[in-house]
Coordinates of C-alpha atoms and ligand atoms in Angstrom, one line a residue:
M1 CA 8.0 59.4 -3.5
A2 CA 7.0 55.7 -3.2
T3 CA 8.7 53.2 -5.4
I4 CA 6.2 51.0 -7.2
T5 CA 7.6 47.5 -7.7
R6 CA 6.7 44.0 -8.6
D7 CA 9.8 42.7 -6.7
I8 CA 8.5 40.5 -3.8
N9 CA 12.1 40.2 -2.4
L10 CA 12.4 44.0 -2.2
A11 CA 9.1 44.2 -0.4
A12 CA 10.3 41.6 2.1
E13 CA 13.6 43.5 2.6
Y14 CA 11.6 46.7 3.6
L15 CA 9.3 44.8 5.9
N16 CA 12.2 43.1 7.6
K17 CA 13.6 46.6 8.4
N18 CA 10.2 47.5 9.9
E19 CA 9.3 49.7 7.1
V20 CA 5.7 49.8 5.7
V21 CA 4.8 48.5 2.3
A22 CA 1.5 48.7 0.4
I23 CA 0.5 45.2 -0.7
P24 CA -2.1 43.8 -3.1
T25 CA -4.9 41.6 -1.9
E26 CA -8.0 40.3 -3.7
T27 CA -10.2 42.7 -1.7
V28 CA -8.3 46.0 -1.6
Y29 CA -4.7 47.1 -1.2
G30 CA -3.4 47.0 2.4
L31 CA -0.7 49.1 4.1
A32 CA 1.4 46.4 5.7
G33 CA 4.0 46.2 8.5
N34 CA 5.4 43.6 10.8
A35 CA 2.4 42.7 13.1
F36 CA 4.8 41.9 16.0
N37 CA 6.7 45.2 15.9
V38 CA 5.4 48.3 17.5
I39 CA 7.6 50.6 15.4
A40 CA 6.2 49.2 12.1
I41 CA 2.6 49.5 13.5
E42 CA 3.1 53.1 14.5
K43 CA 4.3 53.9 11.0
I44 CA 1.0 52.4 9.6
F45 CA -1.2 54.5 11.9
N46 CA 0.8 57.6 11.1
A47 CA 0.8 57.2 7.3
K48 CA -2.9 56.7 7.2
Q49 CA -3.6 59.3 9.9
R50 CA -5.7 56.6 11.4
P51 CA -7.0 57.1 15.0
S52 CA -5.5 54.7 17.4
Y53 CA -8.9 53.3 18.4
D54 CA -9.4 51.6 15.1
P55 CA -7.7 48.1 15.2
L56 CA -5.8 46.5 12.3
I57 CA -6.3 43.2 10.6
V58 CA -3.4 40.7 10.7
H59 CA -2.6 38.7 7.5
T60 CA -0.8 35.4 7.2
D61 CA -0.5 32.7 4.6
H62 CA -1.2 29.5 6.6
I63 CA -3.7 28.6 9.3
D64 CA -1.0 26.7 11.2
K65 CA 0.9 30.0 11.7
I66 CA -2.1 31.5 13.5
E67 CA -1.8 29.4 16.6
S68 CA 1.4 31.2 17.6
F69 CA -0.5 34.5 18.1
V70 CA -4.1 33.6 18.9
Q71 CA -5.4 31.7 22.0
S72 CA -7.7 29.2 20.3
I73 CA -9.7 28.7 17.1
P74 CA -13.4 28.0 17.7
E75 CA -15.0 25.0 15.8
E76 CA -17.2 27.4 13.8
A77 CA -14.1 29.4 12.7
K78 CA -12.4 26.2 11.5
I79 CA -15.4 25.5 9.3
L80 CA -15.4 29.0 7.9
A81 CA -11.7 28.9 7.3
K82 CA -11.9 25.6 5.5
H83 CA -14.5 27.0 3.1
F84 CA -13.4 30.5 2.6
W85 CA -9.6 30.8 3.2
P86 CA -7.6 31.9 1.4
G87 CA -10.2 34.6 0.7
P88 CA -12.1 37.8 1.6
L89 CA -13.0 36.8 5.2
T90 CA -11.5 38.1 8.4
L91 CA -12.0 36.1 11.6
I92 CA -11.8 37.5 15.1
F93 CA -9.9 35.5 17.8
T94 CA -8.6 36.2 21.3
K95 CA -5.0 37.2 20.9
K96 CA -1.8 36.2 22.5
S97 CA 0.6 38.8 23.8
L98 CA 2.8 38.4 20.8
I99 CA 0.4 40.8 19.1
P100 CA 1.0 44.3 20.5
D101 CA -2.0 46.1 22.0
L102 CA -1.4 48.8 19.4
V103 CA -2.5 46.5 16.6
T104 CA -5.8 45.7 18.3
S105 CA -6.4 49.2 19.8
G106 CA -6.3 47.6 23.2
L107 CA -8.9 44.9 22.4
S108 CA -8.2 41.4 23.7
T109 CA -9.2 40.1 20.2
V110 CA -7.4 40.3 16.8
G111 CA -8.8 40.1 13.3
V112 CA -7.0 37.6 11.1
R113 CA -7.1 36.9 7.4
I114 CA -5.4 34.7 4.8
P115 CA -5.7 36.8 1.6
D116 CA -6.1 35.1 -1.8
H117 CA -3.5 36.9 -3.8
P118 CA -0.5 35.1 -5.2
V119 CA 1.9 38.0 -4.8
T120 CA 1.1 38.6 -1.2
R121 CA 0.9 35.0 -0.3
E122 CA 4.4 34.5 -1.7
L123 CA 5.6 37.6 0.3
L124 CA 4.0 36.2 3.5
S125 CA 5.7 32.8 2.9
K126 CA 9.1 34.6 2.9
L127 CA 8.5 36.4 6.2
T128 CA 8.9 35.2 9.8
F129 CA 6.0 37.4 11.0
P130 CA 2.5 38.1 9.9
L131 CA 1.5 41.5 8.4
A132 CA -0.8 43.9 10.0
A133 CA -2.5 45.8 7.2
P134 CA -5.5 48.2 7.1
S135 CA -6.7 49.3 3.7
A136 CA -4.1 51.6 2.1
N137 CA -6.0 54.8 2.0
P138 CA -6.0 57.9 4.2
F139 CA -8.4 57.3 7.1
G140 CA -12.1 57.8 6.0
Y141 CA -11.4 57.8 2.2
I142 CA -12.3 55.2 -0.4
S143 CA -10.2 52.0 -0.2
P144 CA -7.7 51.5 -3.1
T145 CA -8.1 48.8 -5.6
S146 CA -4.9 49.4 -7.6
A147 CA -1.3 50.4 -7.0
K148 CA -2.0 53.7 -8.7
H149 CA -4.8 54.5 -6.2
V150 CA -2.3 53.9 -3.3
D151 CA 0.3 56.1 -5.0
D152 CA -2.2 58.9 -5.6
Q153 CA -2.8 59.3 -1.9
L154 CA 0.0 57.8 0.1
G155 CA 2.8 58.0 -2.4
N156 CA 4.3 60.9 -0.4
V157 CA 4.4 59.2 2.9
I158 CA 5.3 55.5 2.3
P159 CA 8.5 54.1 0.7
L160 CA 7.2 51.1 -1.3
I161 CA 4.1 49.8 -3.2
L162 CA 4.1 46.2 -4.2
D163 CA 2.1 46.1 -7.5
G164 CA -0.1 43.1 -7.9
G165 CA -2.5 44.5 -10.4
I166 CA -6.2 45.4 -9.9
C167 CA -7.9 43.8 -6.9
K168 CA -10.4 41.2 -8.2
V169 CA -13.0 41.5 -5.5
G170 CA -12.9 45.3 -4.9
L171 CA -14.7 45.4 -1.5
E172 CA -13.2 44.9 1.9
S173 CA -13.4 41.4 3.6
T174 CA -16.4 40.2 5.6
I175 CA -15.5 40.4 9.3
I176 CA -16.8 37.7 11.6
G177 CA -16.4 37.2 15.4
F178 CA -17.5 34.5 17.8
E179 CA -19.5 34.9 21.0
G180 CA -20.4 31.7 22.8
K181 CA -22.0 29.5 20.2
S182 CA -23.0 32.5 18.0
V183 CA -21.3 34.0 15.0
I184 CA -21.3 37.8 14.7
I185 CA -21.0 39.6 11.3
Y186 CA -19.3 42.9 12.0
R187 CA -18.7 44.0 8.5
P188 CA -20.6 42.6 5.4
G189 CA -18.6 41.6 2.4
I190 CA -18.6 39.2 -0.6
I191 CA -18.7 36.3 1.8
T192 CA -22.4 37.0 2.3
L193 CA -24.8 36.0 5.0
N194 CA -26.3 33.2 2.8
K195 CA -22.8 31.8 2.1
I196 CA -22.1 31.7 5.9
K197 CA -25.5 30.1 6.6
A198 CA -24.8 27.5 4.0
V199 CA -21.7 26.2 5.8
L200 CA -23.0 26.8 9.4
P201 CA -26.6 25.8 9.1
E202 CA -27.1 25.1 12.8
V203 CA -25.4 28.2 14.1
E204 CA -27.1 31.5 15.3
I205 CA -25.8 34.4 13.1
I206 CA -26.1 37.9 14.5
I207 CA -25.5 41.0 12.4
K208 CA -24.0 43.9 14.3
Q209 CA -23.5 46.8 11.8
T210 CA -24.7 49.7 13.9
A211 CA -22.9 52.0 16.2
E212 CA -23.0 49.4 18.9
S213 CA -20.5 47.4 16.8
I214 CA -17.0 47.2 18.1
A215 CA -15.7 47.4 14.6
P216 CA -15.0 51.0 13.9
G217 CA -15.2 50.1 10.2
M218 CA -18.8 50.8 10.9
L219 CA -18.2 54.5 11.5
E220 CA -20.5 56.3 9.2
N221 CA -18.0 58.6 7.5
H222 CA -16.1 55.6 6.0
Y223 CA -15.3 54.9 2.4
A224 CA -16.3 58.4 1.4
P225 CA -15.2 60.5 -1.6
L226 CA -14.2 64.1 -1.0
K227 CA -17.1 65.5 -2.9
P228 CA -20.6 65.2 -1.3
L229 CA -22.3 62.0 -2.6
Y230 CA -26.1 61.8 -2.5
L231 CA -27.8 58.4 -2.6
G232 CA -31.3 57.9 -4.0
D233 CA -33.4 58.3 -7.1
I234 CA -31.2 60.1 -9.6
S235 CA -33.8 62.1 -11.4
Y236 CA -35.3 63.3 -8.1
L237 CA -31.8 64.2 -6.8
A238 CA -30.9 66.0 -10.0
E239 CA -34.1 68.0 -9.8
N240 CA -33.2 68.9 -6.2
H241 CA -29.7 70.0 -7.1
K242 CA -30.6 72.0 -10.2
G243 CA -27.9 74.5 -11.2
K244 CA -25.2 72.3 -9.7
K245 CA -22.7 70.4 -11.8
I246 CA -23.3 66.7 -11.2
A247 CA -21.6 63.4 -11.7
I248 CA -23.7 60.2 -11.7
L249 CA -23.0 56.7 -10.5
N250 CA -25.5 54.3 -12.2
F251 CA -26.0 50.7 -11.7
K252 CA -27.0 49.4 -15.2
E253 CA -27.8 52.4 -17.5
Y254 CA -26.8 55.9 -18.3
K255 CA -29.4 58.6 -17.5
S256 CA -30.5 60.3 -20.7
F257 CA -31.1 63.7 -19.1
A258 CA -27.5 64.2 -18.1
D259 CA -24.1 64.4 -19.9
K260 CA -22.8 60.9 -20.6
E261 CA -19.2 61.9 -19.9
N262 CA -20.0 62.7 -16.3
Q263 CA -21.6 59.3 -15.7
I264 CA -20.3 55.8 -14.9
V265 CA -22.3 52.6 -15.2
L266 CA -21.2 49.9 -12.7
S267 CA -22.4 46.9 -14.6
P268 CA -24.3 47.2 -17.9
S269 CA -25.5 43.5 -17.5
G270 CA -26.6 44.1 -13.9
D271 CA -24.0 41.8 -12.5
L272 CA -23.5 42.5 -8.8
N273 CA -19.9 41.0 -8.7
E274 CA -18.9 43.3 -11.5
A275 CA -20.6 46.3 -9.7
A276 CA -18.6 45.5 -6.6
F277 CA -15.4 45.2 -8.6
N278 CA -16.0 48.6 -10.2
L279 CA -17.4 50.5 -7.2
Y280 CA -14.4 52.1 -5.6
S281 CA -12.5 52.9 -8.8
S282 CA -15.6 54.5 -10.1
L283 CA -16.1 56.6 -7.0
R284 CA -12.5 57.8 -7.4
I285 CA -13.0 58.8 -11.0
L286 CA -16.2 60.6 -10.2
D287 CA -14.5 62.4 -7.3
K288 CA -11.9 63.8 -9.7
M289 CA -14.4 65.2 -12.2
R290 CA -15.0 68.9 -12.3
V291 CA -18.4 68.7 -10.7
D292 CA -19.9 70.0 -7.4
L293 CA -21.4 66.7 -6.3
I294 CA -22.0 63.0 -7.0
L295 CA -25.4 61.4 -7.3
A296 CA -25.6 57.6 -6.9
E297 CA -28.4 55.1 -7.0
T298 CA -28.6 51.9 -4.9
V299 CA -28.4 48.5 -6.5
P300 CA -30.9 45.7 -6.0
E301 CA -31.1 44.8 -2.3
E302 CA -30.2 41.1 -2.7
E303 CA -27.2 39.2 -1.4
L304 CA -24.1 41.1 -2.6
G305 CA -26.4 44.1 -3.5
K306 CA -27.0 44.7 0.2
V307 CA -23.3 44.9 0.7
I308 CA -22.7 47.4 -2.1
N309 CA -25.6 49.5 -0.8
E310 CA -24.1 49.5 2.7
R311 CA -20.8 50.9 1.3
L312 CA -22.7 53.5 -0.8
Y313 CA -24.7 54.5 2.2
K314 CA -21.4 55.0 4.2
A315 CA -20.0 57.0 1.3
S316 CA -23.0 59.3 1.2
F317 CA -23.2 62.8 2.6
K318 CA -24.9 63.1 6.0
S319 CA -26.0 66.6 6.9
Ligands
TXA401 O1 -10.2 43.3 3.0 C1 -9.8 43.7 4.0 O2 -10.2 43.4 5.1 C2 -8.7 44.8 3.8 C3 -7.4 44.1 3.3 C4 -6.2 45.0 3.2 O3 -7.2 42.9 4.0 N1 -8.4 45.4 5.1 C5 -9.2 46.3 5.7 O4 -8.7 46.9 6.8 O5 -10.3 46.6 5.2 P1 -9.3 48.1 7.5 O6 -8.4 48.4 8.7 O7 -9.5 49.2 6.6 O8 -10.6 47.6 8.1 C6 -10.6 46.6 9.1 C7 -11.7 46.7 10.1 C8 -11.6 47.9 10.9 O9 -12.8 48.7 10.8 C9 -11.5 47.4 12.3 O10 -12.3 48.2 13.2 C10 -12.0 46.0 12.2 O11 -11.6 45.6 11.0 N2 -11.3 45.2 13.2 C11 -10.0 44.9 13.3 N3 -9.8 44.2 14.4 C12 -10.9 44.0 15.0 C13 -11.3 43.3 16.2 N4 -10.4 42.7 17.0 N5 -12.6 43.4 16.6 C14 -13.5 44.0 15.8 N6 -13.2 44.7 14.7 C15 -11.9 44.7 14.3
MG402 MG1 -10.3 50.7 5.7

């Protein structure tokens, strides 16, 4: 069984021994290991049952440290880093050989992030290496936003969980790469397209969120609960699944035709940040209910709403 601790020094001790430790970030919990050490990286892939073709993000606490393991930092990246780091943004750079190929699934590039969480930043400041960390969930399942979520699913296979409370953002980071003078968004997140445009007004921004993307985070079966989740108009879906026991994920209001106890509202005031914050923990609660399936509705398709809808779509059942 995993030990759940708030002791940052203990977490550092484990990581120095090339053990894996679940760590808090502002987006979701990560399953961390020494990014320079193949043994630690193998443990991450094994614990998550993650296929080796899905590369990991490398976390550090200071931009100056990045130069030791990436070839160069494009001007556009420097501007993004200045505005959004520490924060929920991953930038893709050409790697140096210090980063093992296992981390990047053989790609010549590596995703890097400076997370905005005081506990993990202090941990990183105590280490002589960066931390490779995917989200701390079994491959394909919903990302964890609390230490308890990590323990529920990986508690049997990892030794230590560093508890830093509930993740304040609740959605995985925006992933951005650089090709020539263009900026590519591989995974949408709370650093939205408009926020990126605002700091890079002259730059071409390309969105690659389809199967052509090289970010396997784009695989369609991602972020999914175990129960089938249907996305659309709830009354229509309920009618279609008559006779089945249903749980409902609402945006602003409960549905009067169904049991309130089997429903969750993401944000009564219609606040998209609050909806993002509550999304994954709500999906986990609904997944545990004694129901046959989950019905969910999309949120307004604006800014962060688009990002939430993208995650809901990926969580939804595809026949
Ligand atoms: O917010 C986050 O990004 C969290 C926290 C823990 O930092 N991490 C996270 O990691 O969501 P993960 O492994 O669940 O998702 C990372 C995604 C993967 O889908 C991977 O394919 C993509 O990042 N990725 C990593 N390196 C890449 C690269 N060099 N090029 C393209 N995509 C990359
Ligand atoms: Mg993940």
